[in-house]
Every structure is written in C-alpha cells, then in structure tokens.
Coordinates of N, CA and C in Angstrom, one line a residue:
M1 N 0.8 -1.2 0.0 CA 0.0 0.0 0.0 C 0.9 1.2 0.0
G2 N 0.4 2.2 -0.7 CA 1.2 3.4 -0.7 C 1.2 4.2 0.5
S3 N 2.1 5.1 0.7 CA 2.2 5.9 1.9 C 2.3 7.4 1.6
G4 N 1.8 7.7 0.4 CA 2.0 9.1 -0.1 C 1.0 10.1 0.5
H5 N 0.2 9.7 1.5 CA -0.8 10.6 2.0 C -0.2 11.3 3.3
H6 N -0.8 12.4 3.6 CA -0.4 13.2 4.7 C -1.2 12.8 5.9
H7 N -0.5 12.4 7.0 CA -1.2 12.0 8.2 C -0.6 12.9 9.3
Q8 N -1.5 13.7 9.9 CA -1.0 14.7 10.9 C -0.5 14.1 12.2
L9 N -0.9 12.8 12.5 CA -0.4 12.2 13.7 C 1.1 11.8 13.6
Y10 N 1.5 11.4 12.4 CA 2.9 10.9 12.3 C 3.9 12.0 12.1
R11 N 5.0 11.9 12.9 CA 6.1 12.8 12.8 C 7.3 12.1 12.3
P12 N 7.8 12.3 11.1 CA 9.0 11.6 10.6 C 10.2 11.9 11.5
G13 N 11.0 10.9 11.7 CA 12.2 11.0 12.5 C 13.1 9.8 12.4
D14 N 14.3 9.9 13.0 CA 15.2 8.8 13.0 C 15.7 8.6 14.4
T15 N 14.8 8.3 15.3 CA 15.1 8.1 16.7 C 15.0 6.6 17.0
P16 N 15.6 6.1 18.1 CA 15.4 4.7 18.5 C 14.0 4.2 18.5
V17 N 13.1 5.1 18.9 CA 11.7 4.7 18.9 C 11.1 4.6 17.5
H18 N 11.5 5.5 16.6 CA 11.0 5.4 15.2 C 11.5 4.1 14.6
R19 N 12.7 3.7 14.9 CA 13.3 2.6 14.2 C 12.8 1.2 14.7
L20 N 12.1 1.2 15.8 CA 11.6 -0.1 16.3 C 10.5 -0.6 15.4
P21 N 10.5 -2.0 15.1 CA 9.5 -2.5 14.3 C 8.1 -2.2 14.8
P22 N 7.1 -2.1 14.0 CA 5.8 -1.7 14.5 C 5.1 -2.7 15.4
Q23 N 5.4 -4.0 15.1 CA 4.7 -5.0 16.0 C 5.3 -4.9 17.4
C24 N 6.5 -4.5 17.6 CA 7.1 -4.3 18.9 C 6.4 -3.1 19.6
K25 N 6.2 -2.1 18.9 CA 5.6 -0.9 19.5 C 4.1 -1.1 19.9
L26 N 3.4 -1.8 19.0 CA 2.0 -2.2 19.3 C 1.9 -3.0 20.5
A27 N 2.7 -4.0 20.6 CA 2.7 -4.9 21.8 C 3.1 -4.1 23.1
A28 N 4.1 -3.2 22.9 CA 4.5 -2.5 24.1 C 3.4 -1.6 24.6
V29 N 2.7 -0.9 23.7 CA 1.6 0.0 24.1 C 0.5 -0.8 24.7
A30 N 0.1 -1.9 24.1 CA -0.9 -2.8 24.6 C -0.6 -3.3 26.0
G31 N 0.7 -3.7 26.2 CA 1.1 -4.1 27.6 C 1.1 -3.0 28.6
F32 N 1.5 -1.8 28.2 CA 1.5 -0.7 29.1 C 0.1 -0.3 29.5
A33 N -0.9 -0.4 28.5 CA -2.3 0.0 28.8 C -2.9 -1.0 29.8
L34 N -2.5 -2.3 29.6 CA -3.1 -3.3 30.5 C -2.6 -3.1 32.0
V35 N -1.3 -2.7 32.1 CA -0.8 -2.5 33.4 C -1.5 -1.2 34.1
V36 N -1.7 -0.2 33.3 CA -2.3 1.0 33.8 C -3.7 0.7 34.2
V37 N -4.5 0.0 33.4 CA -5.9 -0.4 33.7 C -5.9 -1.2 35.0
A38 N -4.9 -2.1 35.2 CA -4.9 -3.0 36.4 C -4.5 -2.3 37.6
T39 N -4.0 -1.1 37.6 CA -3.6 -0.3 38.7 C -4.8 0.2 39.5
P40 N -4.9 -0.1 40.8 CA -6.0 0.5 41.6 C -5.9 2.0 41.6
R41 N -7.1 2.7 41.6 CA -7.1 4.1 41.5 C -6.5 4.8 42.7
E42 N -6.4 4.1 43.8 CA -5.9 4.7 45.1 C -4.4 4.9 45.0
W43 N -3.7 4.2 44.2 CA -2.2 4.3 44.1 C -1.8 5.5 43.3
L44 N -1.9 6.6 43.8 CA -1.7 7.9 43.1 C -0.3 8.0 42.5
W45 N 0.7 7.7 43.3 CA 2.0 7.9 42.9 C 2.4 7.0 41.8
A46 N 1.8 5.8 41.7 CA 2.1 4.9 40.6 C 1.7 5.5 39.2
F47 N 0.6 6.3 39.2 CA 0.2 6.9 38.0 C 1.2 8.0 37.6
G48 N 1.8 8.7 38.6 CA 2.8 9.7 38.4 C 4.0 9.0 37.7
L49 N 4.4 7.8 38.2 CA 5.6 7.2 37.6 C 5.3 6.7 36.2
Y50 N 4.1 6.3 35.9 CA 3.7 5.9 34.6 C 3.8 7.1 33.6
A51 N 3.4 8.3 34.1 CA 3.5 9.5 33.3 C 5.0 9.8 33.0
L52 N 5.9 9.6 34.0 CA 7.3 9.8 33.8 C 7.9 8.9 32.8
L53 N 7.4 7.7 32.7 CA 7.8 6.7 31.7 C 7.4 7.2 30.3
L54 N 6.2 7.8 30.2 CA 5.8 8.3 28.9 C 6.6 9.5 28.5
V55 N 6.9 10.3 29.5 CA 7.8 11.5 29.2 C 9.1 11.1 28.7
A56 N 9.7 10.0 29.3 CA 11.0 9.5 28.8 C 10.9 9.0 27.4
V57 N 9.8 8.3 27.0 CA 9.6 7.9 25.7 C 9.5 9.0 24.7
A58 N 8.7 10.1 25.1 CA 8.5 11.3 24.3 C 9.9 11.9 24.0
L59 N 10.7 12.0 25.0 CA 12.0 12.6 24.9 C 12.9 11.8 23.9
A60 N 12.8 10.5 24.1 CA 13.6 9.6 23.3 C 13.2 9.7 21.8
A61 N 11.9 9.9 21.6 CA 11.3 10.0 20.2 C 11.4 11.4 19.7
R62 N 11.8 12.3 20.5 CA 11.8 13.7 20.1 C 10.5 14.3 19.6
V63 N 9.5 13.9 20.4 CA 8.1 14.4 20.1 C 7.8 15.5 21.0
P64 N 7.6 16.7 20.5 CA 7.4 17.9 21.3 C 6.1 17.8 22.2
F65 N 6.2 18.3 23.4 CA 5.0 18.3 24.3 C 3.9 19.1 23.7
P66 N 4.1 20.2 23.1 CA 2.9 20.9 22.5 C 2.2 20.0 21.5
F67 N 3.0 19.2 20.7 CA 2.4 18.3 19.7 C 1.5 17.3 20.4
L68 N 1.9 16.8 21.6 CA 1.1 15.8 22.4 C -0.1 16.5 22.9
L69 N 0.0 17.7 23.4 CA -1.2 18.4 23.9 C -2.2 18.6 22.9
R70 N -1.8 19.0 21.7 CA -2.8 19.3 20.6 C -3.5 18.0 20.2
R71 N -2.8 16.9 20.2 CA -3.4 15.6 19.7 C -4.3 15.0 20.8
M72 N -4.2 15.5 22.0 CA -5.0 14.9 23.1 C -6.4 15.5 23.2
V73 N -6.8 16.3 22.2 CA -8.2 16.8 22.2 C -9.2 15.7 22.1
V74 N -8.8 14.5 21.6 CA -9.7 13.4 21.4 C -10.2 13.0 22.8
E75 N -9.5 13.4 23.9 CA -9.9 12.9 25.2 C -11.0 13.8 25.8
I76 N -11.4 14.9 25.1 CA -12.3 15.9 25.7 C -13.6 15.3 26.1
P77 N -14.3 14.4 25.3 CA -15.5 13.8 25.8 C -15.3 13.0 27.2
F78 N -14.2 12.3 27.3 CA -14.0 11.7 28.6 C -13.8 12.7 29.7
V79 N -13.1 13.8 29.4 CA -12.9 14.8 30.5 C -14.3 15.4 30.9
V80 N -15.1 15.7 29.9 CA -16.4 16.3 30.3 C -17.2 15.3 31.1
F81 N -17.2 14.0 30.8 CA -17.9 13.0 31.5 C -17.4 12.9 32.9
A82 N -16.0 12.9 33.0 CA -15.4 12.8 34.3 C -15.7 14.0 35.2
V83 N -15.6 15.2 34.7 CA -15.9 16.4 35.5 C -17.3 16.4 36.0
A84 N -18.2 15.7 35.3 CA -19.6 15.7 35.8 C -19.9 14.7 36.9
L85 N -19.0 13.7 37.0 CA -19.3 12.6 38.0 C -19.3 13.1 39.4
P86 N -18.4 14.0 39.9 CA -18.4 14.4 41.3 C -19.7 15.2 41.6
F87 N -20.4 15.7 40.6 CA -21.6 16.5 40.9 C -22.9 15.6 40.9
I88 N -22.8 14.6 40.1 CA -24.0 13.7 39.9 C -23.9 12.4 40.7
G89 N -22.7 12.2 41.3 CA -22.5 10.9 42.1 C -23.4 10.9 43.4
F90 N -23.5 9.6 43.9 CA -24.3 9.5 45.1 C -23.3 9.1 46.2
G91 N -23.9 8.9 47.4 CA -23.1 8.5 48.6 C -22.6 9.7 49.4
E92 N -21.5 9.5 50.1 CA -20.9 10.5 50.9 C -20.4 11.7 50.1
R93 N -20.6 12.9 50.7 CA -20.3 14.1 49.9 C -19.4 15.0 50.8
V94 N -18.6 15.8 50.1 CA -17.7 16.7 50.8 C -17.9 18.1 50.1
S95 N -17.6 19.1 50.9 CA -17.8 20.5 50.4 C -16.5 21.1 50.2
F96 N -16.4 21.9 49.1 CA -15.1 22.7 48.8 C -15.5 23.9 48.0
L97 N -15.1 25.1 48.5 CA -15.4 26.3 47.8 C -16.9 26.5 47.6
G98 N -17.7 26.0 48.6 CA -19.1 26.2 48.5 C -19.8 25.2 47.6
L99 N -19.1 24.2 47.0 CA -19.7 23.2 46.1 C -19.7 21.9 46.8
S100 N -20.7 21.1 46.6 CA -20.8 19.8 47.1 C -20.4 18.7 46.1
F101 N -19.5 17.8 46.5 CA -18.9 16.8 45.6 C -19.2 15.4 46.2
S102 N -19.5 14.5 45.4 CA -19.6 13.1 45.8 C -18.2 12.5 45.9
V103 N -17.9 11.8 47.0 CA -16.6 11.2 47.2 C -16.4 10.1 46.2
A104 N -17.4 9.2 46.0 CA -17.3 8.2 45.0 C -17.2 8.8 43.6
G105 N -17.9 9.9 43.3 CA -17.7 10.5 42.0 C -16.3 11.1 41.8
L106 N -15.7 11.6 42.8 CA -14.4 12.2 42.7 C -13.4 11.0 42.4
W107 N -13.5 9.9 43.1 CA -12.6 8.8 42.8 C -12.9 8.3 41.4
A108 N -14.1 8.2 41.0 CA -14.4 7.7 39.6 C -13.8 8.7 38.5
A109 N -14.0 10.0 38.8 CA -13.4 11.0 37.9 C -11.9 10.9 37.8
W110 N -11.3 10.7 38.9 CA -9.8 10.6 38.9 C -9.4 9.3 38.1
N111 N -10.1 8.2 38.4 CA -9.8 6.9 37.7 C -9.9 7.0 36.2
I112 N -11.0 7.7 35.7 CA -11.2 7.9 34.3 C -10.1 8.8 33.7
L113 N -9.9 9.9 34.3 CA -8.9 10.9 33.8 C -7.5 10.3 33.8
A114 N -7.1 9.7 34.9 CA -5.7 9.2 35.0 C -5.5 8.2 33.9
K115 N -6.3 7.2 33.9 CA -6.1 6.0 33.0 C -6.3 6.4 31.5
A116 N -7.4 7.2 31.3 CA -7.6 7.6 29.9 C -6.5 8.5 29.4
T117 N -6.0 9.4 30.2 CA -4.9 10.3 29.7 C -3.7 9.5 29.4
L118 N -3.3 8.6 30.3 CA -2.1 7.8 30.0 C -2.3 7.0 28.8
G119 N -3.4 6.4 28.6 CA -3.7 5.6 27.4 C -3.6 6.5 26.1
V120 N -4.2 7.7 26.2 CA -4.2 8.5 25.0 C -2.8 9.0 24.7
I121 N -2.0 9.3 25.7 CA -0.6 9.8 25.4 C 0.2 8.6 24.8
A122 N 0.0 7.4 25.3 CA 0.7 6.3 24.8 C 0.3 6.0 23.3
S123 N -1.0 6.2 23.0 CA -1.4 6.0 21.7 C -0.9 7.1 20.7
V124 N -0.9 8.3 21.2 CA -0.4 9.4 20.4 C 1.1 9.2 20.1
L125 N 1.9 8.8 21.1 CA 3.3 8.5 20.9 C 3.5 7.4 19.8
L126 N 2.6 6.4 19.9 CA 2.7 5.3 18.9 C 2.4 5.8 17.5
A127 N 1.4 6.6 17.4 CA 1.0 7.1 16.1 C 2.0 8.1 15.6
A128 N 2.7 8.9 16.5 CA 3.7 9.9 16.1 C 5.0 9.3 15.6
T129 N 5.2 8.0 16.0 CA 6.5 7.4 15.7 C 6.3 6.2 14.7
T130 N 5.1 6.0 14.2 CA 4.9 4.8 13.3 C 4.0 5.2 12.2
E131 N 4.4 5.0 11.0 CA 3.5 5.3 9.9 C 2.3 4.4 9.9
P132 N 1.1 5.0 9.6 CA -0.1 4.2 9.6 C 0.0 2.9 8.9
R133 N 0.6 2.9 7.7 CA 0.7 1.7 6.9 C 1.6 0.7 7.6
L134 N 2.6 1.1 8.2 CA 3.5 0.1 8.9 C 2.8 -0.4 10.2
M135 N 2.0 0.5 10.8 CA 1.2 0.0 12.0 C 0.3 -1.1 11.6
L136 N -0.3 -1.0 10.5 CA -1.2 -2.1 10.1 C -0.4 -3.4 9.7
L137 N 0.7 -3.2 9.1 CA 1.6 -4.4 8.8 C 2.1 -5.0 10.1
G138 N 2.3 -4.2 11.1 CA 2.7 -4.7 12.4 C 1.6 -5.5 13.0
A139 N 0.4 -5.0 12.9 CA -0.8 -5.8 13.4 C -0.9 -7.1 12.7
Q140 N -0.6 -7.1 11.4 CA -0.6 -8.3 10.6 C 0.5 -9.3 11.2
R141 N 1.6 -8.8 11.5 CA 2.7 -9.6 12.0 C 2.3 -10.2 13.4
L142 N 1.5 -9.5 14.1 CA 1.0 -10.0 15.4 C -0.1 -11.0 15.3
R143 N -0.5 -11.4 14.1 CA -1.5 -12.4 13.9 C -2.9 -11.9 14.2
L144 N -3.1 -10.6 14.0 CA -4.5 -10.1 14.1 C -5.3 -10.6 13.0
P145 N -6.6 -10.7 13.1 CA -7.4 -11.3 12.0 C -7.1 -10.6 10.6
P146 N -6.7 -11.4 9.6 CA -6.2 -10.8 8.4 C -7.3 -10.0 7.7
L147 N -8.6 -10.4 7.8 CA -9.6 -9.7 7.1 C -9.8 -8.3 7.7
L148 N -9.7 -8.1 9.0 CA -9.8 -6.8 9.7 C -8.6 -5.9 9.3
V149 N -7.4 -6.5 9.2 CA -6.2 -5.8 8.8 C -6.4 -5.3 7.3
Q150 N -6.9 -6.1 6.4 CA -7.1 -5.7 5.1 C -8.1 -4.6 4.9
I151 N -9.2 -4.7 5.7 CA -10.2 -3.7 5.7 C -9.6 -2.3 6.1
A152 N -8.8 -2.4 7.2 CA -8.2 -1.2 7.7 C -7.2 -0.6 6.7
M153 N -6.5 -1.4 6.0 CA -5.5 -1.0 5.0 C -6.3 -0.2 3.9
F154 N -7.3 -0.8 3.4 CA -8.1 -0.1 2.3 C -8.7 1.2 2.8
M155 N -9.2 1.1 4.0 CA -9.8 2.4 4.6 C -8.8 3.5 4.7
L156 N -7.6 3.1 5.1 CA -6.5 4.1 5.2 C -6.1 4.6 3.8
R157 N -6.0 3.7 2.9 CA -5.6 4.1 1.5 C -6.6 5.0 0.8
Y158 N -7.9 4.7 1.0 CA -8.9 5.4 0.2 C -9.7 6.5 1.1
M159 N -9.3 6.7 2.3 CA -9.9 7.7 3.1 C -9.8 9.1 2.5
D160 N -8.5 9.4 2.0 CA -8.3 10.7 1.4 C -9.1 10.8 0.1
V161 N -9.2 9.7 -0.6 CA -10.0 9.8 -1.9 C -11.4 10.1 -1.6
I162 N -12.0 9.4 -0.6 CA -13.4 9.7 -0.3 C -13.6 11.1 0.2
V163 N -12.7 11.6 1.1 CA -12.8 12.9 1.6 C -12.7 13.9 0.4
D164 N -11.9 13.7 -0.5 CA -11.7 14.6 -1.7 C -13.0 14.6 -2.5
E165 N -13.6 13.4 -2.7 CA -14.9 13.3 -3.4 C -16.0 14.1 -2.7
M166 N -16.0 14.0 -1.4 CA -17.0 14.7 -0.6 C -16.8 16.2 -0.8
R167 N -15.5 16.6 -0.8 CA -15.2 18.1 -1.0 C -15.7 18.5 -2.4
R168 N -15.5 17.7 -3.4 CA -15.9 18.1 -4.7 C -17.5 18.2 -4.8
M169 N -18.1 17.3 -4.1 CA -19.6 17.4 -4.1 C -20.1 18.7 -3.4
R170 N -19.4 19.0 -2.3 CA -19.8 20.3 -1.6 C -19.5 21.5 -2.4
V171 N -18.4 21.5 -3.2 CA -18.1 22.7 -4.0 C -19.2 22.7 -5.1
A172 N -19.6 21.6 -5.7 CA -20.6 21.6 -6.7 C -21.9 22.1 -6.2
R173 N -22.3 21.8 -5.0 CA -23.5 22.3 -4.4 C -23.4 23.8 -4.2
E174 N -22.3 24.3 -3.6 CA -22.2 25.7 -3.3 C -22.1 26.5 -4.6
S175 N -21.5 25.9 -5.7 CA -21.4 26.7 -7.0 C -22.8 26.9 -7.6
R176 N -23.8 26.1 -7.1 CA -25.2 26.2 -7.6 C -26.0 27.0 -6.6
G177 N -25.4 27.7 -5.7 CA -26.0 28.6 -4.7 C -26.6 27.9 -3.5
F178 N -26.3 26.6 -3.3 CA -26.8 25.9 -2.1 C -25.9 26.2 -0.9
A179 N -26.5 26.4 0.3 CA -25.8 26.5 1.5 C -26.7 26.0 2.6
A180 N -26.2 25.0 3.3 CA -27.0 24.4 4.4 C -27.1 25.3 5.6
R181 N -28.3 25.9 5.8 CA -28.4 26.8 6.9 C -29.4 26.4 8.0
N182 N -30.3 25.5 7.7 CA -31.3 25.1 8.7 C -31.8 23.7 8.4
V183 N -32.7 23.2 9.2 CA -33.1 21.8 9.1 C -33.8 21.5 7.7
R184 N -34.3 22.5 7.0 CA -35.0 22.2 5.8 C -34.0 21.7 4.7
H185 N -32.7 22.0 4.9 CA -31.7 21.5 4.0 C -31.2 20.1 4.2
I186 N -31.7 19.5 5.3 CA -31.2 18.2 5.7 C -31.5 17.2 4.5
P187 N -32.6 17.2 3.9 CA -32.8 16.2 2.8 C -31.8 16.3 1.7
V188 N -31.4 17.5 1.4 CA -30.3 17.7 0.3 C -29.0 17.1 0.7
V189 N -28.6 17.4 2.0 CA -27.4 16.8 2.5 C -27.5 15.3 2.6
A190 N -28.7 14.8 3.0 CA -28.8 13.3 3.1 C -28.7 12.7 1.7
R191 N -29.3 13.3 0.7 CA -29.1 12.7 -0.7 C -27.7 12.8 -1.1
S192 N -27.0 13.8 -0.8 CA -25.5 13.9 -1.1 C -24.8 12.8 -0.4
A193 N -25.1 12.5 0.9 CA -24.5 11.4 1.6 C -24.8 10.1 0.9
G194 N -26.0 9.9 0.5 CA -26.4 8.6 -0.2 C -25.6 8.5 -1.5
A195 N -25.5 9.6 -2.3 CA -24.7 9.5 -3.5 C -23.3 9.2 -3.3
L196 N -22.7 9.8 -2.2 CA -21.3 9.5 -1.9 C -21.1 8.1 -1.5
F197 N -22.1 7.5 -0.8 CA -22.0 6.1 -0.4 C -22.0 5.2 -1.7
I198 N -22.9 5.5 -2.6 CA -23.0 4.7 -3.8 C -21.7 4.8 -4.7
R199 N -21.2 6.0 -4.8 CA -20.0 6.2 -5.5 C -18.8 5.4 -4.9
S200 N -18.7 5.5 -3.6 CA -17.7 4.8 -2.8 C -17.8 3.3 -3.0
Y201 N -19.1 2.8 -3.0 CA -19.3 1.3 -3.1 C -18.9 0.9 -4.6
E202 N -19.3 1.7 -5.6 CA -18.9 1.3 -6.9 C -17.4 1.4 -7.1
R203 N -16.8 2.4 -6.5 CA -15.3 2.5 -6.7 C -14.7 1.2 -6.0
G204 N -15.2 0.8 -4.9 CA -14.7 -0.4 -4.2 C -14.8 -1.6 -5.1
E205 N -15.9 -1.8 -5.8 CA -16.1 -2.9 -6.7 C -15.1 -2.9 -7.8
R206 N -14.9 -1.7 -8.4 CA -14.0 -1.5 -9.5 C -12.5 -1.9 -9.1
V207 N -12.2 -1.4 -7.9 CA -10.8 -1.6 -7.4 C -10.7 -3.1 -7.1
H208 N -11.7 -3.7 -6.5 CA -11.6 -5.2 -6.2 C -11.4 -6.0 -7.5
L209 N -12.2 -5.7 -8.5 CA -12.1 -6.4 -9.8 C -10.7 -6.2 -10.4
A210 N -10.2 -4.9 -10.3 CA -8.8 -4.7 -10.8 C -7.8 -5.4 -10.1
M211 N -7.9 -5.6 -8.8 CA -7.0 -6.3 -8.0 C -7.0 -7.8 -8.3
L212 N -8.2 -8.4 -8.5 CA -8.4 -9.8 -8.8 C -7.7 -10.0 -10.2
S213 N -7.8 -9.1 -11.1 CA -7.2 -9.3 -12.4 C -5.7 -9.3 -12.4
R214 N -5.2 -8.7 -11.3 CA -3.7 -8.7 -11.1 C -3.2 -9.7 -10.1
G215 N -4.1 -10.7 -9.8 CA -3.6 -11.8 -9.0 C -3.8 -11.7 -7.5
Y216 N -4.7 -10.8 -7.0 CA -5.0 -10.6 -5.6 C -5.6 -11.9 -5.1
S217 N -5.1 -12.4 -4.0 CA -5.7 -13.7 -3.4 C -6.1 -13.6 -2.0
G218 N -6.3 -12.4 -1.5 CA -6.8 -12.2 -0.2 C -5.8 -11.5 0.8
S219 N -4.6 -11.3 0.3 CA -3.6 -10.7 1.2 C -2.7 -9.8 0.3
M220 N -2.3 -8.7 0.8 CA -1.4 -7.8 0.1 C 0.1 -8.2 0.2
P221 N 0.8 -8.1 -0.8 CA 2.3 -8.5 -0.7 C 3.0 -7.5 0.2
V222 N 3.9 -8.0 1.0 CA 4.7 -7.2 1.9 C 6.2 -7.2 1.3
I223 N 6.6 -6.0 0.9 CA 7.9 -5.9 0.3 C 9.0 -5.4 1.2
Q224 N 8.6 -5.1 2.5 CA 9.5 -4.5 3.4 C 9.7 -5.5 4.6
D225 N 10.9 -5.7 5.0 CA 11.3 -6.6 6.0 C 10.9 -6.0 7.4
L226 N 9.9 -6.7 8.1 CA 9.5 -6.1 9.4 C 9.8 -7.1 10.5
S227 N 10.8 -8.0 10.2 CA 11.2 -8.9 11.3 C 11.8 -8.1 12.4
A228 N 11.6 -8.6 13.7 CA 12.2 -7.9 14.8 C 13.2 -8.9 15.5
S229 N 14.3 -8.3 16.0 CA 15.3 -9.0 16.7 C 14.9 -9.1 18.2
S230 N 15.6 -10.0 18.9 CA 15.4 -10.1 20.3 C 15.7 -8.8 21.0
R231 N 16.7 -8.1 20.6 CA 17.1 -6.9 21.2 C 16.0 -5.8 21.0
Q232 N 15.4 -5.8 19.8 CA 14.3 -4.8 19.6 C 13.1 -5.1 20.4
W233 N 12.8 -6.4 20.6 CA 11.7 -6.8 21.5 C 12.0 -6.4 22.9
L234 N 13.3 -6.5 23.3 CA 13.7 -6.2 24.7 C 13.6 -4.7 24.9
V235 N 14.0 -3.9 23.9 CA 13.9 -2.4 24.0 C 12.4 -2.0 24.1
A236 N 11.6 -2.6 23.3 CA 10.2 -2.2 23.3 C 9.5 -2.6 24.6
G237 N 10.0 -3.7 25.2 CA 9.4 -4.2 26.4 C 9.8 -3.5 27.6
M238 N 10.7 -2.5 27.5 CA 11.1 -1.7 28.6 C 10.0 -0.9 29.2
L239 N 9.1 -0.4 28.3 CA 8.0 0.5 28.8 C 7.0 -0.3 29.6
P240 N 6.4 -1.4 29.0 CA 5.5 -2.2 29.9 C 6.2 -2.9 31.0
G241 N 7.5 -3.3 30.8 CA 8.2 -3.9 31.9 C 8.4 -3.0 33.1
A242 N 8.8 -1.7 32.8 CA 9.0 -0.8 33.9 C 7.7 -0.4 34.6
A243 N 6.6 -0.4 33.8 CA 5.3 -0.1 34.4 C 4.9 -1.3 35.3
L244 N 5.2 -2.5 34.9 CA 4.8 -3.7 35.7 C 5.6 -3.7 37.0
V245 N 6.9 -3.3 36.9 CA 7.7 -3.2 38.1 C 7.1 -2.2 39.1
V246 N 6.7 -1.0 38.6 CA 6.0 0.0 39.4 C 4.8 -0.6 40.0
L247 N 4.0 -1.3 39.3 CA 2.7 -1.9 39.8 C 3.0 -2.9 40.9
L248 N 4.0 -3.8 40.6 CA 4.3 -4.9 41.6 C 5.0 -4.2 42.9
G249 N 5.8 -3.2 42.7 CA 6.4 -2.5 43.8 C 5.4 -1.9 44.7
T250 N 4.4 -1.2 44.0 CA 3.4 -0.5 44.8 C 2.5 -1.6 45.5
W251 N 2.3 -2.7 44.8 CA 1.5 -3.8 45.4 C 2.2 -4.3 46.7
G252 N 3.5 -4.4 46.6 CA 4.2 -4.9 47.8 C 4.2 -3.9 49.0
L253 N 4.2 -2.6 48.6 CA 4.2 -1.5 49.7 C 2.7 -1.3 50.2
A254 N 1.7 -1.7 49.5 CA 0.3 -1.4 49.9 C -0.1 -2.3 51.1

C-alpha cells in the first residue's frame, strides 16, 4: 500500500523509537495499557511514575510536548464526563469552595482521567512514531485477523480519496447557490451522503475487480522486512516492563 498521504499524527524522524518494528511498539503500548488499567485508582504515585515513563519515551522519540497536547483533544468527551461525575454521584459528599462533591464521584473521575490520559498519550506517541501503513503491517505480524487488517488498510488508503470526493460534491452544491443553513436543507445533505456512499461502493467494486485481475488472493504483498530481533523486542518491552515493576512494587508496599 502506498504511503503518499499526509497524516497529521505521524512525525517523521530517525530516533530509536522510530526505528523499532511496528509490531514491537504495538505490543508495548498494549502491555502498558493493561498495566495502567490494572492499577488500583488509590495508588496515586504509581500513575505519576507511569507519566514519567511516557515523558521518557517522548524525549527519546523527540516528540514535542505541544504536539502531544494538541493531539489529546480526542480525550475531551472523557474529560467532560469525568468532570460531571463528582456532581451527579451518590453517597458520601464533601464540600469545597461552597460546592458539594460526591466522594465516589471524585474517585471515579480521577480513575477515568488518569487512565484515559495515560492511554491517550501512549497511543499518540505510537502514532507519532509509526507510519499508519506500517502500523497495520505490524498488526498483521502480530497475527490479528487478516480480514480486519485488510479492511483497515483499504480504509487508510482510500480515506483521502473519499474525503476529496466529498469536498468536490460540496463545491458543486455551493457553486449552484446551495448553503445548508437550517433543518429544511437536511434532505439535500442526506441525498448527497447517499450519492457519496453509492460512488464509494462502486469504486470499491472496480478496485476489487482490478486487484483480482492482477492476482490478488486475499492478502497484500509485503515488500518490506518487518522482522524484529530479540534486542528490539527487549527495548520495546522496557515500557510495559517498567510499568509492571512499578505496579508490583506498589502492590508490595500497599
């Protein structure tokens, strides 16, 4: 699959993190997330150490902190939900600055914010240091269901094409004086969405037939060596390994 598309999450670089095979980074992030989720919410300082581990990875990958902050906007829905929990929670309540908070809601909000934030940062670092195409090939190396990997590959490849088709349709509507201003224009937008779906479906059929005529048998050829050495697996395992050490150490002190 080609990689000539612009992806805002990926930052090209030549750092030790960038050079790791994608399957190693995927496994490392998944392992780190499992450790974070398994950490009891009361172990506050453990979450601080997890954050320091991610800071170390960001420094090693030369990913600027403003870049991380901008890409973390995806977490806003979780933040809004978490902020509401102390106000709508039940049980024991405490007062602060004239406001009443639920103790259970405060703990739940902290649990969501801490774990979601660490997971989002780890995912952003993964995306910033791994090309999307290579990430999918890494998932294939990890024996994820081949059909899901193939669907994701085609979605990645043709997402820009579909978005560009949608842009052309919008320009065509506006060139004829149409501008969606109220609910009365919803039917027009809905018909445009239906036409876009039909065009995308027909394009998919044409692409599939073209691939079959060129010998496609259910899997895309991989021309890049993605094998990982024991040393690379060891380096990638340092993140979840260090997080596991923190978890076990905190468990022993608790």
